Coordinates of C-alpha atoms and ligand atoms in Angstrom, one line a residue:
X7 CA -5.4 21.5 18.7
X8 CA -7.4 18.5 17.3
X9 CA -11.1 19.0 18.7
X10 CA -13.3 16.5 20.8
X11 CA -14.4 14.7 16.7
X12 CA -10.5 13.3 17.1
X13 CA -9.1 10.2 17.7
X14 CA -5.4 11.3 16.9
X15 CA -4.3 12.9 20.1
X16 CA -1.2 15.0 20.6
X17 CA 1.2 12.8 22.3
X18 CA 4.6 13.2 23.8
X19 CA 7.8 11.6 22.3
X20 CA 8.9 10.1 25.2
X21 CA 7.6 6.9 24.5
X22 CA 8.8 6.6 21.2
X23 CA 12.6 6.2 22.6
X24 CA 12.5 2.6 22.5
X25 CA 11.6 3.1 18.7
X26 CA 14.5 4.7 16.9
X27 CA 12.0 7.5 16.7
X28 CA 13.5 10.0 19.4
X29 CA 17.3 10.9 17.5
X30 CA 15.5 11.1 14.0
X31 CA 12.9 13.8 15.4
X32 CA 16.0 15.5 17.1
X33 CA 17.5 15.8 14.0
X34 CA 14.4 16.7 11.9
X35 CA 14.1 19.4 14.6
X36 CA 17.8 20.8 13.7
X37 CA 17.5 20.5 10.4
X38 CA 14.0 23.1 11.0
X39 CA 15.5 25.3 12.7
X40 CA 19.0 25.6 10.4
X41 CA 15.6 25.8 6.8
X42 CA 13.4 28.2 8.9
X43 CA 15.1 30.0 12.0
X44 CA 12.5 29.3 13.9
X45 CA 10.6 26.1 16.2
X46 CA 8.3 23.6 14.9
X47 CA 5.0 23.3 16.5
X48 CA 3.9 19.7 16.0
X49 CA 5.7 16.6 14.4
X50 CA 3.6 13.8 12.5
X51 CA 4.8 10.0 12.2
X52 CA 3.0 8.2 9.5
X53 CA 4.4 4.5 9.1
X54 CA 5.2 2.3 5.9
X55 CA 3.3 -1.0 5.7
X56 CA 4.6 -5.0 4.4
X57 CA 1.3 -6.4 3.3
X58 CA 1.5 -10.3 4.4
X59 CA -1.3 -11.2 2.2
X60 CA -3.8 -10.2 -0.5
X61 CA -1.9 -8.5 -3.3
X62 CA -4.2 -6.5 -6.1
X63 CA -7.6 -7.2 -4.2
X64 CA -8.3 -4.0 -2.8
X65 CA -9.2 -2.2 -5.8
X66 CA -11.6 -4.8 -6.4
X67 CA -13.0 -4.2 -3.2
X68 CA -11.8 -7.2 -1.4
X69 CA -9.7 -7.8 2.3
X70 CA -6.2 -7.7 2.7
X71 CA -4.0 -8.0 5.6
X72 CA -0.7 -5.4 6.3
X73 CA 0.8 -4.0 8.8
X74 CA 2.9 -1.3 9.4
X75 CA 6.3 -1.1 9.6
X76 CA 9.0 0.8 11.9
X77 CA 10.0 2.6 8.6
X78 CA 8.4 5.9 8.8
X79 CA 7.5 9.6 7.9
X80 CA 8.1 12.0 10.1
X81 CA 7.5 15.8 9.4
X82 CA 8.2 18.8 11.4
X83 CA 5.4 21.3 10.9
X84 CA 5.2 25.4 11.3
X85 CA 2.5 27.3 10.7
X86 CA 1.3 31.0 10.6
X87 CA -2.0 33.1 9.9
X88 CA 0.3 36.0 8.1
X89 CA 0.3 33.8 4.9
X90 CA -0.8 30.9 2.5
X91 CA 2.7 29.8 1.4
X92 CA 3.4 26.2 1.6
X93 CA 7.2 25.6 2.0
X94 CA 8.4 21.8 1.8
X95 CA 12.2 21.1 2.5
X96 CA 12.9 17.7 2.3
X97 CA 16.3 16.6 4.8
X98 CA 17.3 14.8 1.2
X99 CA 18.1 17.6 -0.3
X100 CA 20.4 16.4 -3.0
X101 CA 17.5 13.8 -3.8
X102 CA 14.2 15.7 -2.9
X103 CA 14.6 19.8 -4.5
X104 CA 13.4 22.6 -2.1
X105 CA 9.5 23.2 -3.4
X106 CA 7.1 26.0 -2.3
X107 CA 3.8 26.8 -3.8
X108 CA 1.1 29.6 -2.5
X109 CA -1.9 27.4 -1.1
X110 CA -5.0 29.3 -2.5
X111 CA -3.0 28.7 -5.7
X112 CA -2.6 24.7 -5.6
X113 CA -1.8 22.6 -8.7
X114 CA -0.4 19.5 -9.3
X115 CA 1.2 19.1 -12.8
X116 CA 2.4 15.7 -13.9
X117 CA 4.1 14.9 -17.2
X118 CA 2.6 11.6 -18.3
X119 CA 5.4 8.7 -18.8
X120 CA 7.9 9.8 -16.2
X121 CA 8.1 9.7 -12.8
X122 CA 6.5 12.4 -10.7
X123 CA 8.5 15.2 -8.9
X124 CA 8.2 14.4 -5.2
X125 CA 6.4 17.1 -3.8
X126 CA 3.1 16.4 -6.0
X127 CA 2.4 13.6 -3.6
X128 CA 2.6 16.1 -0.8
X129 CA 1.1 17.9 -3.1
X130 CA -2.4 15.2 -3.3
X131 CA -2.7 14.8 0.4
X132 CA -2.4 18.8 0.8
X133 CA -5.2 19.0 -2.0
X134 CA -7.6 16.5 -0.4
X135 CA -8.0 18.1 3.1
X136 CA -8.2 21.5 1.5
X137 CA -10.6 20.1 -0.5
X138 CA -13.0 18.9 2.5
X139 CA -12.5 22.8 4.1
X140 CA -14.1 26.3 2.3
X141 CA -12.3 29.1 0.6
X142 CA -12.6 30.8 4.2
X143 CA -10.7 28.4 6.1
X144 CA -7.8 27.7 3.5
X145 CA -6.0 30.7 5.7
X146 CA -2.2 29.4 7.0
X147 CA 0.9 29.3 5.5
X148 CA 2.9 25.8 6.2
X149 CA 6.5 25.4 6.5
X150 CA 7.3 21.9 6.8
X151 CA 11.0 19.6 7.3
X152 CA 10.1 16.1 5.8
X153 CA 12.7 12.9 6.8
X154 CA 11.6 9.4 5.1
X155 CA 13.5 6.5 5.5
X156 CA 10.7 3.9 3.9
X157 CA 12.9 2.7 0.8
X158 CA 10.9 4.4 -2.3
X159 CA 9.4 2.5 -5.2
X160 CA 9.7 -0.8 -3.0
X161 CA 6.4 -1.8 -2.1
X162 CA 6.5 -0.9 1.1
X163 CA 4.7 2.2 1.3
X164 CA 6.7 5.3 0.9
X165 CA 3.8 7.3 -1.4
X166 CA 0.9 6.7 0.5
X167 CA 3.1 8.2 4.1
X168 CA 4.2 10.5 2.4
X169 CA 0.4 11.5 1.7
X170 CA -1.3 10.8 4.4
X171 CA 1.7 13.0 6.1
X172 CA 0.3 16.0 4.2
X173 CA -3.3 15.1 5.2
X174 CA -2.6 14.8 9.0
X175 CA -0.6 18.2 9.1
X176 CA -2.8 20.8 6.9
X177 CA -5.7 18.9 8.1
X178 CA -4.5 19.3 12.0
X179 CA -3.5 23.0 10.7
X180 CA -6.6 23.7 9.8
X181 CA -8.9 22.6 12.3
X182 CA -10.3 19.6 10.8
X183 CA -12.0 16.7 12.0
X184 CA -9.6 14.2 12.6
X185 CA -11.4 10.5 12.5
X186 CA -8.7 7.9 11.0
X187 CA -11.4 6.7 9.0
X188 CA -11.8 9.8 7.1
X189 CA -8.2 10.2 6.6
X190 CA -7.5 7.4 5.7
X191 CA -10.7 8.1 3.3
X192 CA -9.2 11.2 1.8
X193 CA -5.8 10.1 1.6
X194 CA -7.1 7.0 -0.6
X195 CA -9.2 9.4 -3.0
X196 CA -6.2 12.2 -3.1
X197 CA -3.4 9.9 -3.9
X198 CA -5.4 9.1 -6.9
X199 CA -4.1 12.4 -8.5
X200 CA -0.9 11.1 -9.0
X201 CA -1.8 9.1 -11.6
X202 CA -2.5 5.5 -9.8
X203 CA -6.1 4.0 -9.1
X204 CA -4.7 2.3 -6.1
X205 CA -7.1 0.7 -4.0
X206 CA -7.3 2.3 -0.3
X207 CA -4.8 -0.3 1.3
X208 CA -1.8 1.6 2.2
X209 CA -3.9 5.0 3.2
X210 CA -6.5 2.5 6.1
X211 CA -2.9 0.6 7.7
X212 CA -1.4 4.6 7.5
X213 CA -4.2 5.0 9.6
X214 CA -5.7 2.0 11.0
X215 CA -2.5 -0.2 12.2
X216 CA -2.2 -1.6 15.8
X217 CA 0.8 -2.3 17.5
X218 CA 1.5 -5.4 17.8
X219 CA -1.3 -6.4 15.5
X220 CA -1.4 -7.5 11.3
X221 CA -5.0 -5.9 10.8
X222 CA -7.9 -7.8 8.4
X223 CA -8.8 -5.2 6.1
X224 CA -11.8 -4.7 4.3
X225 CA -13.3 -2.1 1.8
X226 CA -16.4 -3.5 1.0
X227 CA -19.3 -2.6 2.0
X228 CA -17.4 -0.3 3.8
X229 CA -13.8 0.1 5.5
X230 CA -13.1 -1.4 8.1
X231 CA -10.2 -3.1 10.1
X232 CA -10.2 -5.9 12.1
X233 CA -6.7 -6.5 14.3
X234 CA -5.1 -10.7 13.5
X235 CA -2.7 -11.7 16.0
X236 CA -0.2 -13.4 14.0
X237 CA 0.8 -17.1 15.6
X238 CA 3.3 -16.3 18.3
X239 CA 6.9 -16.8 17.7
X240 CA 6.2 -15.9 13.6
X241 CA 8.6 -13.5 12.6
X242 CA 8.2 -11.7 9.5
X243 CA 11.6 -10.1 6.6
X244 CA 11.2 -8.1 4.2
X245 CA 14.0 -7.8 2.0
X246 CA 13.9 -5.5 -0.6
X247 CA 14.8 -6.3 -4.4
X248 CA 16.3 -3.2 -4.8
X249 CA 14.5 -3.0 -8.1
X250 CA 13.1 0.4 -7.6
X251 CA 10.1 1.2 -9.8
X252 CA 7.6 4.2 -8.9
X253 CA 4.0 2.9 -9.9
X254 CA 3.1 6.4 -11.2
X255 CA 5.6 6.6 -13.8
X256 CA 4.7 3.8 -16.3
X257 CA 0.8 2.5 -16.8
X258 CA 1.3 -1.1 -15.7
X259 CA -0.2 -0.5 -12.6
X260 CA -3.7 0.7 -14.2
X261 CA -3.2 -1.8 -17.2
X262 CA -4.3 -4.2 -14.5
X263 CA -7.0 -1.5 -13.0
X264 CA -8.7 -1.5 -16.0
X265 CA -8.7 -5.5 -17.1
X266 CA -10.1 -6.2 -13.5
X267 CA -12.9 -3.4 -14.0
X268 CA -13.5 -5.4 -17.4
X269 CA -13.3 -8.7 -16.4
X270 CA -16.0 -7.7 -13.8
X271 CA -18.0 -5.6 -16.2
X272 CA -17.8 -8.8 -18.7
X273 CA -19.4 -11.0 -15.7
X274 CA -22.0 -8.8 -15.0
X275 CA -23.5 -7.9 -18.5
X276 CA -23.3 -12.1 -19.1
X277 CA -25.4 -12.3 -15.2
X278 CA -27.8 -9.5 -17.6
X279 CA -27.1 -7.1 -14.8
X280 CA -28.6 -3.6 -16.3
X281 CA -26.1 -1.6 -14.6
X282 CA -23.4 -4.1 -15.9
X283 CA -21.5 -0.5 -17.1
X284 CA -21.3 1.1 -13.0
X285 CA -20.5 -3.2 -12.1
X286 CA -16.5 -2.4 -11.9
X287 CA -15.7 -4.0 -8.6
X288 CA -15.4 -7.4 -7.8
X289 CA -17.0 -7.3 -4.1
X290 CA -19.7 -5.5 -5.5
X291 CA -21.2 -8.2 -7.9
X292 CA -20.0 -10.4 -5.6
X293 CA -23.0 -9.3 -3.2
X294 CA -25.2 -8.6 -6.2
X295 CA -24.8 -12.2 -7.2
X296 CA -25.2 -13.4 -3.6
X297 CA -22.7 -15.9 -4.3
X298 CA -19.3 -17.1 -2.0
X299 CA -16.0 -16.8 -3.9
X300 CA -15.9 -20.0 -4.9
X301 CA -19.0 -19.1 -7.5
X302 CA -17.7 -16.3 -8.5
X303 CA -14.6 -18.1 -10.0
X304 CA -16.3 -20.3 -11.7
X305 CA -18.5 -17.4 -13.4
X306 CA -15.3 -16.5 -14.5
X307 CA -13.9 -19.6 -15.6
X308 CA -17.5 -19.8 -17.8
X309 CA -17.6 -16.2 -19.2
X310 CA -14.7 -14.7 -19.3
X311 CA -12.9 -17.7 -21.0
X312 CA -10.7 -15.8 -23.5
X313 CA -6.7 -15.9 -22.6
X314 CA -6.9 -12.7 -24.7
X315 CA -9.1 -10.4 -26.3
X316 CA -8.8 -7.4 -28.3
X317 CA -10.1 -4.4 -28.1
X318 CA -12.8 -4.2 -31.2
X319 CA -14.0 -7.7 -29.8
X320 CA -14.5 -5.7 -26.4
X321 CA -16.2 -3.2 -28.2
X322 CA -18.4 -5.7 -29.9
X323 CA -19.1 -8.0 -26.5
X324 CA -20.6 -4.5 -24.7
X325 CA -22.1 -3.0 -27.5
X326 CA -20.1 0.6 -27.3
X327 CA -18.1 2.1 -29.9
X328 CA -14.0 2.3 -29.6
X329 CA -14.5 6.2 -28.6
X330 CA -17.4 5.0 -25.3
X331 CA -14.3 2.3 -25.0
X332 CA -12.4 4.6 -24.7
X333 CA -13.8 7.3 -22.8
X334 CA -16.1 4.9 -20.4
X335 CA -14.1 2.0 -19.7
X336 CA -9.7 3.6 -19.5
X337 CA -7.8 5.4 -17.8
X338 CA -5.9 8.3 -19.6
X339 CA -2.9 6.6 -19.3
X340 CA -4.4 3.1 -20.4
X341 CA -6.2 4.5 -23.3
X342 CA -3.8 3.3 -26.2
X343 CA -4.1 -0.3 -24.6
X344 CA -5.6 -2.9 -27.4
X345 CA -5.2 -6.7 -25.7
X346 CA -6.6 -7.1 -22.4
X347 CA -6.0 -10.8 -20.3
X348 CA -9.0 -11.2 -18.5
X349 CA -9.3 -14.0 -18.0
X350 CA -5.5 -14.4 -15.9
X351 CA -6.0 -11.4 -13.9
X352 CA -9.6 -12.0 -12.9
X353 CA -8.6 -15.4 -11.8
X354 CA -5.8 -13.8 -9.6
X355 CA -7.7 -11.7 -7.9
X356 CA -10.3 -14.3 -6.9
X357 CA -8.1 -17.0 -6.1
X358 CA -6.0 -14.4 -4.2
X359 CA -9.2 -13.3 -2.0
X360 CA -9.6 -17.2 -1.2
X361 CA -6.1 -17.3 0.1
X362 CA -6.3 -13.9 2.2
X363 CA -9.2 -15.7 3.2
X364 CA -7.4 -19.0 4.3
X365 CA -4.2 -17.3 5.9
X366 CA -6.8 -15.2 8.4
X367 CA -8.9 -18.3 9.2
X368 CA -5.3 -20.4 10.1
X369 CA -4.1 -17.0 12.5
X370 CA -7.7 -17.1 13.8
X371 CA -7.6 -21.1 14.9
X372 CA -4.0 -21.0 15.8
X373 CA -4.6 -18.1 18.2
X374 CA -7.8 -19.3 19.8
X375 CA -6.1 -22.5 19.8
X376 CA -4.1 -20.9 22.2
X377 CA -5.9 -19.0 24.2
X378 CA -7.8 -22.8 25.1
X379 CA -5.8 -25.8 24.8
X380 CA -3.1 -24.4 27.5
X381 CA -0.4 -25.5 24.3
X382 CA -2.4 -28.4 23.2
X383 CA -2.5 -27.2 19.1
X384 CA -4.8 -29.9 17.9
X385 CA -8.7 -29.6 17.1
X386 CA -11.1 -31.8 14.7
X387 CA -9.8 -30.1 11.9
X388 CA -6.8 -31.6 11.8
X389 CA -2.9 -30.3 12.9
X390 CA -2.7 -26.9 14.2
X391 CA 0.9 -27.5 15.5
X392 CA 3.0 -24.2 15.3
X393 CA 5.1 -26.2 12.5
X394 CA 2.2 -26.5 11.1
X395 CA 0.1 -23.2 11.0
X396 CA 3.6 -21.5 10.1
X397 CA 4.1 -24.2 7.0
X398 CA 0.4 -23.7 5.3
X399 CA 0.8 -20.2 5.9
X400 CA 3.9 -20.5 3.8
X401 CA 2.3 -22.7 1.8
X402 CA -0.2 -20.0 0.8
X403 CA 2.4 -17.3 0.3
X404 CA 4.3 -19.2 -2.3
X405 CA 0.4 -19.5 -4.0
X406 CA 0.3 -15.9 -4.0
X407 CA 3.6 -14.9 -5.6
X408 CA 3.4 -17.6 -8.4
X409 CA -0.2 -16.2 -9.1
X410 CA 1.7 -12.2 -9.6
X411 CA 4.1 -13.7 -11.3
X412 CA 2.4 -15.9 -13.9
X413 CA -1.1 -14.5 -13.4
X414 CA -0.6 -11.0 -13.1
X415 CA 2.4 -10.4 -14.0
X416 CA 3.6 -7.8 -12.0
X417 CA 7.0 -9.6 -10.4
X418 CA 10.7 -9.0 -11.2
X419 CA 13.6 -11.1 -11.9
X420 CA 14.9 -10.3 -9.2
X421 CA 11.9 -10.6 -6.5
X422 CA 11.6 -14.7 -8.2
X423 CA 15.5 -14.8 -7.5
X424 CA 14.8 -13.8 -3.5
X425 CA 11.1 -15.6 -3.5
X426 CA 13.3 -18.9 -5.6
X427 CA 16.4 -18.6 -2.5
X428 CA 13.9 -18.4 0.4
X429 CA 12.5 -21.4 -1.1
X430 CA 15.0 -23.2 -0.9
X431 CA 16.2 -22.4 2.5
X432 CA 12.6 -23.8 3.1
X433 CA 11.5 -19.8 3.8
X434 CA 7.7 -18.9 2.5
X435 CA 8.4 -15.7 0.7
X436 CA 5.9 -13.2 -1.6
X437 CA 6.6 -10.3 -3.1
X438 CA 4.8 -7.1 -1.1
X439 CA 3.0 -3.9 -2.3
X440 CA 2.0 -3.4 -6.2
X441 CA 5.1 -5.5 -7.5
X442 CA 7.3 -4.5 -10.6
X443 CA 10.5 -4.2 -8.0
X444 CA 10.9 -3.5 -4.8
X445 CA 10.6 -6.2 -1.9
X446 CA 9.3 -9.2 -0.9
X447 CA 7.9 -10.4 2.8
X448 CA 9.0 -13.9 3.9
X449 CA 7.9 -15.8 6.9
X450 CA 10.3 -16.8 9.5
X451 CA 9.2 -19.6 12.8
X452 CA 11.3 -17.6 15.6
X453 CA 14.1 -14.5 15.4
X454 CA 16.8 -17.4 15.6
X455 CA 15.0 -18.5 12.1
X456 CA 15.5 -14.9 11.0
X457 CA 18.7 -14.0 11.9
X458 CA 19.9 -16.7 10.2
X459 CA 17.5 -16.4 6.9
X460 CA 18.5 -12.7 6.6
X461 CA 22.6 -13.8 6.8
X462 CA 21.6 -16.3 4.1
X463 CA 20.2 -13.5 1.8
X464 CA 23.4 -11.8 2.4
X465 CA 25.6 -14.5 0.9
X466 CA 22.9 -16.1 -1.4
X467 CA 21.5 -12.7 -3.0
X468 CA 22.9 -9.4 -2.2
X469 CA 26.9 -10.3 -2.6
X470 CA 26.1 -11.4 -6.1
X471 CA 24.6 -8.1 -7.2
X472 CA 26.9 -5.3 -8.9
X473 CA 29.0 -3.0 -6.8
X474 CA 26.8 -0.2 -7.6
X475 CA 23.9 -1.6 -6.2
X476 CA 26.2 -2.7 -2.8
X477 CA 27.2 0.7 -2.0
X478 CA 25.6 0.2 1.9
X479 CA 26.7 1.5 5.4
X480 CA 24.6 -0.8 6.8
X481 CA 21.4 -3.5 5.6
X482 CA 19.5 -2.1 8.1
X483 CA 17.2 -0.4 5.6
X484 CA 17.2 -3.3 3.0
X485 CA 17.0 -6.7 4.8
X486 CA 14.9 -6.3 7.8
X487 CA 12.9 -8.5 10.2
X488 CA 10.0 -6.3 11.2
X489 CA 7.2 -5.7 14.0
X490 CA 3.8 -4.7 13.7
X491 CA 3.9 -0.9 14.8
X492 CA 0.6 1.6 15.5
X493 CA -0.8 3.6 12.7
X494 CA -0.4 8.0 11.8
X495 CA 0.5 10.4 15.4
X496 CA 0.9 13.9 15.9
X497 CA 3.3 14.3 18.2
X498 CA 5.4 17.4 20.1
X499 CA 8.7 16.9 21.5
X500 CA 9.8 16.7 24.8
Ligands
LIG15 P1 6.1 2.6 -3.4 O1 5.9 1.4 -3.4 O2 7.3 3.2 -2.1 O3 5.0 3.6 -2.6 P2 5.8 4.7 -5.2 O4 6.3 4.6 -6.4 O5 4.1 4.5 -5.0 O6 6.2 3.7 -4.6 O7 5.9 5.9 -4.9 C1 7.2 6.2 -5.1 C2 7.9 8.2 -4.7 O8 7.1 8.4 -3.5 C3 9.1 7.9 -5.0 O9 9.7 8.0 -6.1 C4 9.2 9.7 -4.3 O10 7.9 10.4 -5.4 C5 8.0 9.7 -3.4 N1 8.5 9.4 -2.0 C6 9.2 8.7 -1.1 N2 9.8 8.8 -0.1 C7 9.9 9.9 -0.4 C8 11.0 10.8 0.8 N3 11.7 10.2 1.7 N4 11.2 12.4 0.2 C9 10.3 12.8 -0.8 N5 9.3 11.9 -1.8 C10 9.6 10.5 -1.5
LIG16 P1 2.7 0.3 -3.7 O1 3.6 -0.3 -4.3 O2 2.6 0.0 -2.2 O3 3.0 1.5 -4.1 C1 0.1 -0.6 -4.6 C2 -1.2 0.4 -4.4 C3 -2.5 -0.4 -3.2 C4 -2.4 -2.0 -3.7 C5 -1.1 -2.7 -4.1 C6 -1.2 -4.0 -4.3 C7 -1.5 2.9 -3.9 C8 -1.4 4.1 -3.3 N1 -1.3 1.7 -4.1 O4 0.5 -0.3 -3.2 O5 -3.7 -0.2 -3.0 O6 -3.5 -2.2 -5.2 O7 -0.3 -1.4 -5.0 O8 -1.8 -5.0 -4.0 O9 -2.3 2.9 -5.3
LIG17 MG1 3.1 3.3 -3.3

């Protein structure tokens, strides 16, 4: 059904056998048949992701370096012109209740300060694509079965995989243009209906990921993804701290976004921009200043010099009333904020972005050296051996974690423990995703070392957890080595 403007083609699943998807698709097919008494017409796969470096910078317009993982959301989808009813059935029935609604009366109801119901994420995606259609075009009912194995609320983007899968399924059924970048942008925008003001990394990698490569994803001035070859032999391990954190359940995430926007405006005001109020994305400000990140850091140190700004101080500096401040600078769930740690948030964003550029440059240099030097990894810029490359990348990952812990204050004692154990084992690691719980990502220099690292984590971390958290049949989805996978796809089962 996808038209010529599509770059997402429906493919058969034969090629997926190696990736462990085939069995799950067949189980999903059986589940769909039992629930709806018919055959699904199409399947959707959208992966989770692990971000290698560049945390909490996407909503400031700065590049990130994620890759898609094996774990994914799978949908089995049927549709009809007989009604406009949406039916959702999740294979984890005890955890995720059945849901149905009429697509022509779609409403996303959310009580603040509690985690949103799971189906709200799906509805965000449906709303996002329906907004691109006219009322006449909304004429299909959909029956959907869902299977997910991305650890939820753990920083590897289960939410965006679910939102993006809803966008793709609904878009396909309603003949929308299925261009990957457009779908990524729609998915990023509509996930904000859940309440968090994310930057678009998760949805971008969900659609733009390519097998075998991480992606350097830029957001400013527009969305762009460039594949990045990682040093051959390097291997990334994801380890779940098992502390879950639903990002839409608290105001923490949006508080950081708000602080970044204020830090940016403060520099813009001091640099005499008349439009300082609209300058809320650091990458845009940097472009307007025509300076590099190092210069922006100097401006930050000069103009965002206080550790803590009180609300009244910021009202005075910006020349706005308390009401205007609340209306124009805060979000619904941050309107009670009284103190703003603008200096440390701003410095994290700028320094983390510098680390992303360095990480990217090291990988590029290593791979171009590998291509041209017949294995002699030495050039004019110093030691480019595999060992020194991995060691420098590991150091950047450790620095990233330290910054997230101390400047951005979005870590969790269990994440710090995992990073600390990794450090003692000689492995560079950092929290991945938004934080406050969830997973770390660690860099190993071979498959063998990743295996022994995983065993060491079981011994030094997981065996020490409370028995309640240890009731796992296996650890495959808790701590695992991961390879870069492809982005979202539409499938039919053979
Ligand atoms: P993450 O870091 O995984 O993106 P979020 O806090 O953003 O975490 O979103 C997690 C929420 O996404 C879960 O609480 C749940 O509502 C929803 N979710 C994730 N996976 C599934 C799934 N397989 N089925 C239903 N809902 C899911
Ligand atoms: P997770 O942890 O996957 O919900 C969030 C944001 C990203 C990005 C990271 C931090 C959403 C959907 N995702 O990810 O945009 O800001 O935190 O780098 O808001
Ligand atoms: Mg999320």
